[in-house]
Coordinates of C-alpha atoms in Angstrom, one line a residue:
Chain A
Q1 CA -46.6 20.6 -72.3
K2 CA -46.5 22.1 -68.8
E3 CA -48.1 20.0 -66.0
V4 CA -50.3 22.9 -65.0
E5 CA -51.5 25.6 -67.3
Q6 CA -52.8 28.9 -66.1
D7 CA -53.6 32.1 -68.0
P8 CA -51.2 34.8 -66.7
G9 CA -53.8 37.7 -67.3
P10 CA -54.0 40.4 -66.1
L11 CA -57.7 40.0 -65.5
S12 CA -59.3 43.4 -64.8
V13 CA -62.8 43.6 -63.2
P14 CA -64.8 46.3 -61.4
E15 CA -65.5 46.0 -57.7
G16 CA -68.4 43.7 -56.9
A17 CA -67.9 41.5 -60.0
I18 CA -67.7 37.7 -59.8
V19 CA -64.3 36.5 -60.7
S20 CA -63.5 33.2 -62.3
L21 CA -59.9 31.9 -62.3
N22 CA -59.0 28.6 -63.9
C23 CA -56.2 26.1 -64.4
T24 CA -55.9 22.9 -66.3
Y25 CA -53.5 20.0 -65.5
S26 CA -52.2 17.1 -67.4
N27 CA -51.6 14.3 -64.9
S28 CA -54.7 12.4 -63.7
A29 CA -52.7 11.2 -60.7
F30 CA -53.0 14.6 -59.0
Q31 CA -55.3 14.3 -56.0
Y32 CA -54.7 17.5 -54.0
F33 CA -55.6 21.0 -55.4
M34 CA -54.8 24.3 -53.8
W35 CA -55.2 28.0 -54.5
Y36 CA -52.7 30.5 -53.2
R37 CA -52.9 34.3 -53.2
Q38 CA -49.7 36.3 -53.6
Y39 CA -49.5 40.0 -53.1
S40 CA -46.6 41.8 -54.6
R41 CA -43.3 41.0 -52.9
K42 CA -44.9 38.7 -50.4
G43 CA -45.0 34.9 -50.0
P44 CA -48.0 32.9 -51.3
E45 CA -50.9 32.6 -48.9
L46 CA -53.0 29.5 -48.9
L47 CA -56.6 30.3 -49.7
M48 CA -58.3 27.0 -50.5
Y49 CA -57.4 23.3 -50.3
T50 CA -59.4 20.5 -51.9
Y51 CA -58.9 16.8 -52.1
S52 CA -60.2 15.0 -55.2
S53 CA -63.3 16.3 -57.0
G54 CA -66.1 18.6 -55.9
N55 CA -66.7 22.1 -54.5
K56 CA -65.5 23.8 -51.4
E57 CA -66.7 27.2 -50.2
D58 CA -65.1 29.6 -47.8
G59 CA -66.8 33.0 -47.5
R60 CA -66.6 34.8 -50.8
F61 CA -64.3 32.1 -52.3
T62 CA -65.4 28.8 -53.9
A63 CA -63.0 26.2 -55.3
Q64 CA -64.1 23.7 -57.8
V65 CA -62.4 20.6 -59.1
D66 CA -63.5 18.6 -62.1
K67 CA -61.1 15.6 -62.4
S68 CA -62.8 14.2 -65.4
S69 CA -61.7 17.2 -67.4
K70 CA -58.6 18.0 -65.3
Y71 CA -59.9 21.5 -64.7
I72 CA -59.8 23.5 -61.5
S73 CA -61.5 26.8 -60.7
L74 CA -61.6 29.5 -58.1
F75 CA -64.6 31.8 -57.9
I76 CA -64.5 35.1 -56.0
R77 CA -67.9 36.7 -55.3
D78 CA -68.3 40.4 -54.6
S79 CA -64.7 41.1 -55.5
Q80 CA -62.9 43.9 -53.6
P81 CA -59.9 46.0 -54.5
S82 CA -58.1 44.2 -51.7
D83 CA -58.5 41.0 -53.8
S84 CA -56.0 42.5 -56.3
A85 CA -53.1 40.0 -56.3
T86 CA -51.7 37.1 -58.2
Y87 CA -53.6 33.8 -57.8
L88 CA -51.6 30.6 -58.1
C89 CA -53.1 27.2 -58.5
A90 CA -51.1 24.2 -57.3
V91 CA -51.6 20.4 -57.5
M92 CA -50.0 17.5 -55.8
N93 CA -49.8 13.7 -56.0
T94 CA -50.5 11.5 -53.0
G95 CA -47.1 10.4 -51.7
F96 CA -45.2 13.1 -53.6
Q97 CA -44.9 16.1 -51.5
K98 CA -43.9 18.7 -54.0
L99 CA -46.5 21.1 -55.3
V100 CA -46.7 21.8 -59.0
F101 CA -47.7 25.4 -59.6
G102 CA -49.3 27.2 -62.5
T103 CA -47.7 30.5 -63.5
G104 CA -50.3 32.5 -61.7
T105 CA -53.1 34.9 -62.9
R106 CA -52.8 38.5 -62.0
L107 CA -56.2 40.0 -60.9
L108 CA -56.9 43.7 -60.7
V109 CA -60.1 44.8 -59.1
S110 CA -60.9 48.5 -59.7
P111 CA -63.0 50.6 -57.2
Chain B
G1 CA -48.2 31.5 -33.5
A2 CA -45.4 32.7 -35.7
G3 CA -45.4 31.8 -39.4
V4 CA -42.5 30.7 -41.6
S5 CA -39.7 33.2 -41.4
Q6 CA -36.8 33.6 -43.9
S7 CA -33.6 35.6 -43.9
P8 CA -32.3 37.7 -45.4
S9 CA -35.3 39.3 -47.1
N10 CA -33.0 40.7 -49.8
K11 CA -29.6 39.6 -51.0
V12 CA -27.4 41.2 -53.7
T13 CA -24.3 39.3 -54.6
E14 CA -21.7 39.2 -57.2
K15 CA -21.5 36.5 -59.8
G16 CA -19.3 33.7 -58.5
K17 CA -19.9 34.2 -54.8
D18 CA -21.6 31.8 -52.5
V19 CA -24.8 32.6 -50.7
E20 CA -26.7 31.1 -47.8
L21 CA -30.4 31.5 -47.3
R22 CA -32.1 30.6 -44.1
C23 CA -35.6 29.3 -43.3
D24 CA -37.3 28.9 -39.9
P25 CA -40.4 26.7 -40.3
I26 CA -43.6 26.9 -38.2
S27 CA -42.9 25.2 -34.8
G28 CA -44.0 21.6 -34.9
H29 CA -44.1 21.3 -38.7
T30 CA -42.3 18.2 -39.7
A31 CA -42.0 18.9 -43.4
L32 CA -40.0 21.7 -45.0
Y33 CA -39.8 22.7 -48.7
W34 CA -37.8 25.1 -50.8
Y35 CA -39.1 26.6 -54.0
R36 CA -37.8 29.1 -56.5
Q37 CA -39.9 31.8 -58.2
R38 CA -38.4 33.5 -61.2
L39 CA -39.8 36.8 -62.4
G40 CA -43.2 36.2 -64.1
Q41 CA -43.2 32.5 -63.5
G42 CA -44.8 30.0 -61.1
L43 CA -43.0 28.4 -58.2
E44 CA -40.5 25.7 -59.0
F45 CA -39.9 22.9 -56.5
L46 CA -36.3 22.5 -55.3
I47 CA -36.0 20.2 -52.3
Y48 CA -38.2 18.6 -49.6
F49 CA -37.3 17.5 -46.0
Q50 CA -39.5 15.2 -43.9
G51 CA -38.4 14.3 -40.5
N52 CA -35.3 12.1 -40.5
S53 CA -36.0 10.7 -44.0
A54 CA -33.5 11.4 -46.8
P55 CA -34.5 14.6 -48.5
D56 CA -36.1 14.7 -51.9
K57 CA -33.5 16.7 -54.0
S58 CA -35.1 16.0 -57.3
G59 CA -35.8 19.7 -58.1
L60 CA -32.3 21.1 -57.5
P61 CA -31.2 22.6 -60.8
S62 CA -27.5 21.9 -60.5
D63 CA -24.8 20.6 -58.1
R64 CA -24.2 24.2 -57.1
F65 CA -27.4 24.1 -55.0
S66 CA -27.5 22.3 -51.7
A67 CA -29.7 22.4 -48.6
E68 CA -29.5 21.2 -45.0
R69 CA -32.0 20.8 -42.2
T70 CA -31.2 20.2 -38.6
G71 CA -33.8 17.9 -37.2
E72 CA -37.2 19.5 -37.6
S73 CA -36.0 23.1 -37.3
V74 CA -34.0 25.5 -39.3
S75 CA -33.0 24.9 -42.9
T76 CA -30.3 26.5 -45.0
L77 CA -30.2 26.6 -48.8
T78 CA -26.7 27.2 -50.2
I79 CA -25.9 28.3 -53.7
Q80 CA -22.3 28.1 -54.7
R81 CA -20.6 30.1 -57.4
T82 CA -23.8 32.1 -58.1
Q83 CA -24.8 32.8 -61.7
Q84 CA -27.1 35.6 -63.0
E85 CA -29.7 33.0 -63.8
D86 CA -29.9 32.2 -60.1
S87 CA -31.6 35.6 -59.6
A88 CA -35.1 34.8 -58.2
V89 CA -37.2 34.8 -55.1
Y90 CA -36.4 31.7 -53.0
L91 CA -39.4 30.6 -50.9
C92 CA -39.6 28.2 -48.0
A93 CA -42.7 26.4 -46.9
S94 CA -43.5 24.1 -44.1
S95 CA -46.4 21.7 -43.4
L96 CA -47.7 19.3 -40.7
V97 CA -47.9 16.0 -42.6
R98 CA -50.6 14.3 -40.6
D99 CA -53.9 12.6 -41.4
S100 CA -53.4 13.2 -45.1
T101 CA -53.1 16.9 -44.6
Y102 CA -50.6 18.4 -46.9
E103 CA -51.2 22.1 -46.6
Q104 CA -48.0 24.1 -47.2
Y105 CA -47.5 27.5 -45.6
F106 CA -45.0 29.8 -47.1
G107 CA -42.6 32.4 -45.8
P108 CA -42.1 35.8 -47.3
G109 CA -39.1 34.7 -49.4
T110 CA -35.6 35.9 -50.0
R111 CA -35.1 38.0 -53.1
L112 CA -31.7 37.1 -54.6
T113 CA -30.1 39.3 -57.2
V114 CA -26.8 38.2 -58.8
T115 CA -24.9 41.0 -60.5

């Protein structure tokens, strides 16, 4: 079993839709949760960073962590064609510096 | 300020040759990481440097892979006797490990193709 599971997609939505991206993880010791956006042939760009459970909002983006079910989500409101990219979730233990990534979900937002 | 930079952006090499990949972290960032991203897969941790501590090499896939870092600056990832399965994008990240902040910022990557 992979430490982090993520549906590879692609997920296709029309412009303006609300997008829900999700990951599950297996190790309850993970404390830090991140979402990265990666455009084609570019490095990952940090979007959201959350410690422990709860919600965090930044503009059109909301990150949600449910540690009881080991489930993390990223919501994108009013999606735009420029949001078309691969979204990677990542988790990390306290004291262990390496990020463990999901495989990424490819999102396509059509005008 | 400038972000993480990597060079070269693309590298094509013949099987069996050695390659060196370079990473310049964000100025002031004490931690530096190397990851590998194979086609259609997530990022795979390779190695981590933090200050003067011994590096965490637990992700290096074989003894053909090695990395060095000079102080808190440039790092070089070396792959000896390259194999076709080494073809991937090699990504470097840096972070300022302070006050329990572990945000990692990535460079654009080096796309390595082994023919």
